[in-house]
XYZ file of C-alpha atoms in Angstrom:
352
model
C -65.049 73.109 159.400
C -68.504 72.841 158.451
C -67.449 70.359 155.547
C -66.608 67.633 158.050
C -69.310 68.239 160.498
C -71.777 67.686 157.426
C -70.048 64.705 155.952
C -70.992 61.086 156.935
C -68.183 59.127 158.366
C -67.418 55.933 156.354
C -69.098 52.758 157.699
C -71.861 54.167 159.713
C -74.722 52.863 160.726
C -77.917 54.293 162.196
C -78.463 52.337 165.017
C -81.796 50.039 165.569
C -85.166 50.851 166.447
C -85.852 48.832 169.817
C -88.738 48.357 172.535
C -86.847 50.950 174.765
C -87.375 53.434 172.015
C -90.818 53.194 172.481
C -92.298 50.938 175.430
C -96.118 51.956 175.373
C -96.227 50.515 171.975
C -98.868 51.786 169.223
C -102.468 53.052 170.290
C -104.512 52.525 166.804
C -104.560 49.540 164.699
C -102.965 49.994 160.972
C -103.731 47.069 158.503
C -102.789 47.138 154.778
C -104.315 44.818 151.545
C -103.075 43.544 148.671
C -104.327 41.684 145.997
C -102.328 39.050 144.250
C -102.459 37.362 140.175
C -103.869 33.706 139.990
C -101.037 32.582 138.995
C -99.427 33.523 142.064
C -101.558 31.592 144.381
C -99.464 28.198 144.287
C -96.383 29.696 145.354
C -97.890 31.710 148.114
C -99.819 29.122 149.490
C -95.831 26.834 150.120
C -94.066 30.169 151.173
C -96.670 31.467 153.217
C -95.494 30.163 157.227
C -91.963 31.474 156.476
C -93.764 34.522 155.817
C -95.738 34.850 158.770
C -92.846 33.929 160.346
C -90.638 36.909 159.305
C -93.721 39.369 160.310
C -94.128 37.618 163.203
C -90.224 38.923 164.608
C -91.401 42.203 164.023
C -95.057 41.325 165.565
C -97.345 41.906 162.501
C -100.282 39.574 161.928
C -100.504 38.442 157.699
C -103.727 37.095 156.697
C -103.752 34.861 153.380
C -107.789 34.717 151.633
C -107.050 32.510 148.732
C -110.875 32.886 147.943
C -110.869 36.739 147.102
C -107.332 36.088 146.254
C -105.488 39.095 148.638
C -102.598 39.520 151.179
C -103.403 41.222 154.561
C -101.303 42.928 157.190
C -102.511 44.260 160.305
C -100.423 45.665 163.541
C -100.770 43.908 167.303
C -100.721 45.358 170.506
C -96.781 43.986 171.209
C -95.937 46.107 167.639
C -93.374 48.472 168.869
C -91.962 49.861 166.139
C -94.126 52.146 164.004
C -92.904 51.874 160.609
C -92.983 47.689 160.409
C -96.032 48.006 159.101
C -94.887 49.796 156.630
C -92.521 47.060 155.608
C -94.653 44.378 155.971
C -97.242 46.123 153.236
C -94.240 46.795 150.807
C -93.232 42.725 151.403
C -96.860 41.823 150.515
C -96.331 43.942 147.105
C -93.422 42.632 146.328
C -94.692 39.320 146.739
C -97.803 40.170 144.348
C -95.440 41.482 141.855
C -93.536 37.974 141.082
C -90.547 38.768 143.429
C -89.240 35.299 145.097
C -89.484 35.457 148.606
C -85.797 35.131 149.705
C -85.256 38.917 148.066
C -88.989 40.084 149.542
C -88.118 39.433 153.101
C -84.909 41.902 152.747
C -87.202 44.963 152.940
C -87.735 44.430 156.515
C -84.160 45.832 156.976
C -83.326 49.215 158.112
C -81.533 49.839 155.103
C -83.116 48.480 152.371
C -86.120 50.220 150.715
C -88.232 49.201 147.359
C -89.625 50.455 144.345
C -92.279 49.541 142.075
C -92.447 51.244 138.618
C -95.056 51.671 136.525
C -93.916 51.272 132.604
C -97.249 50.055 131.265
C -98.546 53.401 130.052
C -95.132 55.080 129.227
C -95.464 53.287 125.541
C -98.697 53.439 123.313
C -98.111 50.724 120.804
C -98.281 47.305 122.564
C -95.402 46.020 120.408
C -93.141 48.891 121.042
C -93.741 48.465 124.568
C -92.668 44.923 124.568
C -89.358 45.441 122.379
C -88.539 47.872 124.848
C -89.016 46.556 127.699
C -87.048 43.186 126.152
C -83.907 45.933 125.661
C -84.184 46.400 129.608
C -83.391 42.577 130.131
C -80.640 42.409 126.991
C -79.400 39.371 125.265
C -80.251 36.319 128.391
C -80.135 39.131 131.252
C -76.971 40.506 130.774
C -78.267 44.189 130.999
C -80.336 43.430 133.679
C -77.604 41.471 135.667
C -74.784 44.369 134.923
C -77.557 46.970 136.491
C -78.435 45.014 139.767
C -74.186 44.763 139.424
C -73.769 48.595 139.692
C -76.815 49.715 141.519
C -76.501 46.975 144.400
C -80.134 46.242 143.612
C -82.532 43.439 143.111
C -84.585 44.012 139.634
C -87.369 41.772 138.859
C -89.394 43.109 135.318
C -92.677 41.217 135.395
C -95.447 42.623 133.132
C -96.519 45.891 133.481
C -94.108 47.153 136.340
C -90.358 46.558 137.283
C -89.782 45.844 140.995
C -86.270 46.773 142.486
C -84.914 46.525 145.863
C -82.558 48.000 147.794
C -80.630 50.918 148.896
C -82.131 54.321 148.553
C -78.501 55.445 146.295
C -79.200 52.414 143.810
C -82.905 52.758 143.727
C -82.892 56.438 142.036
C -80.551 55.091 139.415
C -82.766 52.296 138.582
C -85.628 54.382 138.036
C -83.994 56.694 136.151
C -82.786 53.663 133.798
C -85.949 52.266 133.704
C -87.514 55.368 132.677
C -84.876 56.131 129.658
C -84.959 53.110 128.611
C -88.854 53.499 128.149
C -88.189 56.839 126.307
C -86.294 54.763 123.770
C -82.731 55.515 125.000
C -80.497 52.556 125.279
C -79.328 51.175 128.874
C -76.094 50.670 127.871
C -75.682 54.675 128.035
C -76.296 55.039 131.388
C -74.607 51.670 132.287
C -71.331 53.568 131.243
C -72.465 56.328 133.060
C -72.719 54.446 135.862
C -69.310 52.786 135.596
C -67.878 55.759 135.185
C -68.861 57.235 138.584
C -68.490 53.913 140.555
C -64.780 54.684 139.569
C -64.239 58.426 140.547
C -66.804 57.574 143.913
C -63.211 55.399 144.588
C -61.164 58.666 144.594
C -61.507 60.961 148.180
C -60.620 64.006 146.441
C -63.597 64.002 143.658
C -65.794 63.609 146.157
C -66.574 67.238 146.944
C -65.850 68.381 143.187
C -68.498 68.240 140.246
C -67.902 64.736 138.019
C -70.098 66.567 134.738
C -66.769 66.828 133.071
C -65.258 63.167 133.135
C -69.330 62.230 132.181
C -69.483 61.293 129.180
C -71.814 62.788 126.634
C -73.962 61.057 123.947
C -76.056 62.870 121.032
C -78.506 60.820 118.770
C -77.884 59.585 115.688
C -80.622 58.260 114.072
C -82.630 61.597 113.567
C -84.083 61.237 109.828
C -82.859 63.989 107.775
C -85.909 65.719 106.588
C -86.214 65.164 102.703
C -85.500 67.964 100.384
C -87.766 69.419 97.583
C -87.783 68.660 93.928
C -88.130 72.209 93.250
C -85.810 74.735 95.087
C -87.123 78.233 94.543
C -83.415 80.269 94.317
C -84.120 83.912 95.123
C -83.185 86.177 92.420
C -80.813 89.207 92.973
C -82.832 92.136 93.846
C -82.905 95.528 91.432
C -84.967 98.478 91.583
C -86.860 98.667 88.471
C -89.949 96.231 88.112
C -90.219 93.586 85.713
C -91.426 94.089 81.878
C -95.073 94.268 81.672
C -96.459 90.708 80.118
C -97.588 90.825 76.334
C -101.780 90.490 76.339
C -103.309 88.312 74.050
C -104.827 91.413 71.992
C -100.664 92.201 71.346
C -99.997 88.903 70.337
C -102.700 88.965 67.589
C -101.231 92.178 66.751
C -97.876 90.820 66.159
C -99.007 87.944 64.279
C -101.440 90.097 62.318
C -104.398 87.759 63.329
C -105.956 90.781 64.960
C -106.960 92.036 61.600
C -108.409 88.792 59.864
C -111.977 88.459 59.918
C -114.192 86.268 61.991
C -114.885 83.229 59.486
C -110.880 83.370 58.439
C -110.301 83.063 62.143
C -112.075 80.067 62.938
C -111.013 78.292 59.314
C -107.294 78.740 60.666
C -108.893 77.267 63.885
C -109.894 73.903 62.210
C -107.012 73.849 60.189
C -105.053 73.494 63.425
C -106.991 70.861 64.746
C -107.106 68.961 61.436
C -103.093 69.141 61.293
C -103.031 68.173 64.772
C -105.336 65.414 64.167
C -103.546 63.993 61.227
C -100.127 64.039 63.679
C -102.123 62.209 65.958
C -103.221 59.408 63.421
C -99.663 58.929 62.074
C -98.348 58.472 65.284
C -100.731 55.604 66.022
C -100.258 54.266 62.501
C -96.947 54.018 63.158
C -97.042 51.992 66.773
C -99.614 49.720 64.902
C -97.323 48.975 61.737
C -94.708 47.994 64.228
C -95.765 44.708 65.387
C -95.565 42.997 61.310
C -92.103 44.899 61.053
C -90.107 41.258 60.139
C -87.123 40.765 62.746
C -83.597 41.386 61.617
C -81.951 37.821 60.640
C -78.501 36.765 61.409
C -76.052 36.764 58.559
C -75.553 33.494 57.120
C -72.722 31.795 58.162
C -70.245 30.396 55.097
C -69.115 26.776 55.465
C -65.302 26.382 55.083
C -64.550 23.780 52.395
C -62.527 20.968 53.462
C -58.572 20.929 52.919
C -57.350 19.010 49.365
C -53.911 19.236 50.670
C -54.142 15.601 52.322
C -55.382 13.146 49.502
C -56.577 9.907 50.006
C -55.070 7.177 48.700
C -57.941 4.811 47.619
C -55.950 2.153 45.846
C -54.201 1.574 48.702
C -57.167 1.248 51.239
C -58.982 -1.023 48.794
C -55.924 -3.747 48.400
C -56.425 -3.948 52.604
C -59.807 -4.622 52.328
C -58.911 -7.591 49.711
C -56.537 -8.950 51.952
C -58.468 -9.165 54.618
C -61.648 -10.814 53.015
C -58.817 -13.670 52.269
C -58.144 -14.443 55.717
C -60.290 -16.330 58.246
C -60.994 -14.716 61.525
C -57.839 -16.331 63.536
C -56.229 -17.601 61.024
C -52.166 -17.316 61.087
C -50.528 -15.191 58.060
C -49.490 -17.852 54.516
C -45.485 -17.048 55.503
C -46.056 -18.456 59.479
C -47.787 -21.419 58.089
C -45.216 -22.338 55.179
C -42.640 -22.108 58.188
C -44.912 -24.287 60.027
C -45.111 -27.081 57.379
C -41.634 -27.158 57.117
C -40.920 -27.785 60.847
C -43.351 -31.099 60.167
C -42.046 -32.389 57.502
C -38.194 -32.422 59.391
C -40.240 -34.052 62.277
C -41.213 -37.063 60.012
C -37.794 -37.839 58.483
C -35.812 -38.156 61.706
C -38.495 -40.867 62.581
């Protein structure tokens, strides 16, 4: 069947591109240039031999001008294979773009590409741009780290671009995150998206069918409902005949049988209106003047109960205590205890 001719068998890999592929080597010279941030100059400067060292498997010369502050990458006569160069000027961007160089140095694999995306002029407002672009990392890097999870990429957001790497399947997605997520739709959409078909990719018979049905579907919420009038104009139900003519103001005069009064009785009734008006107007104020010496309501005075006869004192009683007590010394024992006392003495002295 032409089904299985077309499919790719499971595991395959195309095989590599060697000297026998192409002996008499390239004819012209390619070189490529970079340049790289200031602040990138340190760690270039240590990583630089292992650098030259990976180009130099794949015999590319790399040039370092820390003066001018750019990357270089030019082809040698032993360069075999014609697309290292290419490689070697994508390694050099990476490098410029913040991207450590144990992940950089992956590119020059058959089957791992890159791609750097531009998300600097996607967003007009500077702080918009930064809130979104903070939603693309998530809470510490979890977003990030559950995209490179899915996609089999490396993501690196630095500034103005986002640099991913690796294979061509994962790289489409990532852009196509990126992108949204610029656009102001949340990652975590396409996240479950992408869960969703890591799990039916799993299944042999799905493969040929379409997965838009098991895909789920999300609609936004936050659309601000558009504000309705004050005023709603309700549309009257229709009829034929046209409605009454208005009264004029000759009619109205008519009716009130001002029409007929003469010029000077017309413009006394005039100042009499004004005048009553007038007077209305001074009462009024009067009135919101007078209001500030109105006195204040007082509270109703409270009656004091009278205190209860039904306990009497007895003051006859209380002042015999007081009597009693003047009598006695402070310490001093009661007359009866010191009678008894005397006694007791006396009995002492005779049985002596």
């Amino acid at each position: 069947d032409e089904s299985e001719l077309l499919t790719v068998p499971d595991g395959w890999k195309e095989p590599a591109f060697t000297r026998e592929d192409n002996p008499k080597g390239l004819l012209e010279e390619s070189s490529f240039a970079t340049l790289f941030p200031k602040y990138r100059e340190a760690y270039l400067k240590e990583c630089w031999p292992l650098v030259q060292k990976a180009l130099g498997e794949h015999y590319v010369n790399a040039a370092l001008d820390l003066i001018e502050g750019s990357m270089t990458v030019t082809t040698t006569k032993k360069t075999f294979d014609p697309y290292a160069i290419i490689r070697a000027r994508d390694l050099i961007k990476l490098l410029a773009r913040s991207v450590p160089f144990e992940q950089a140095v992956r590119i020059l694999q058959d089957d791992v590409a890159c791609d750097i995306i531009k998300i600097g002029s996607l967003v007009r407002k500077r702080e918009t741009f930064i809130k979104r672009r903070a939603r693309l990392l998530g809470p510490k890097g979890s977003t990030l780290k559950a995209l490179e999870l899915l996609t089999n990429c490396y993501i690196m957001v630095q500034g103005n671009t986002v640099s991913a790497l690796g294979p061509f399947s994962g790289l489409k997605e990532v852009r196509k995150v990126v992108l949204d997520t610029m656009k102001n739709i949340h990652p975590i959409y396409n996240i479950k998206t992408l869960m969703i078909k890591r799990e039916l990719a799993k299944d042999p018979e799905l493969r040929t069918q379409s997965w838009e049905r098991f895909l789920p579907k999300f609609k936004r919420k936050n659309l601000k409902k558009r504000k309705e009038p004050k005023k709603k104009n309700t549309k009257k139900e229709y009829t034929p005949f046209p409605p009454p003519q208005p009264e004029s103001q000759i009619d109205k005069e008519l009716a009130s049988g001002e029409y007929f009064l003469k010029e000077r009785q017309k413009k006394r009734k005039k100042m009499e209106e004004i005048k009553a008006k007038q007077a209305d107007a001074i009462k009024k104020r009067q009135e919101e003047r007078n209001k500030a010496f109105i006195p204040p309501k007082e509270k109703p005075a409270v009656k004091t109960k009278k205190a209860s006869t039904e306990k009497k004192i007895d003051i006859e009683a209380i002042k015999e205590k007081v009597k009693n007590a003047k009598k006695k010394k402070l310490g001093a024992l009661p007359e009866e205890e010191v009678k008894l006392k005397m006694a007791a003495d006396e009995k002492k002295k005779k049985k002596k």
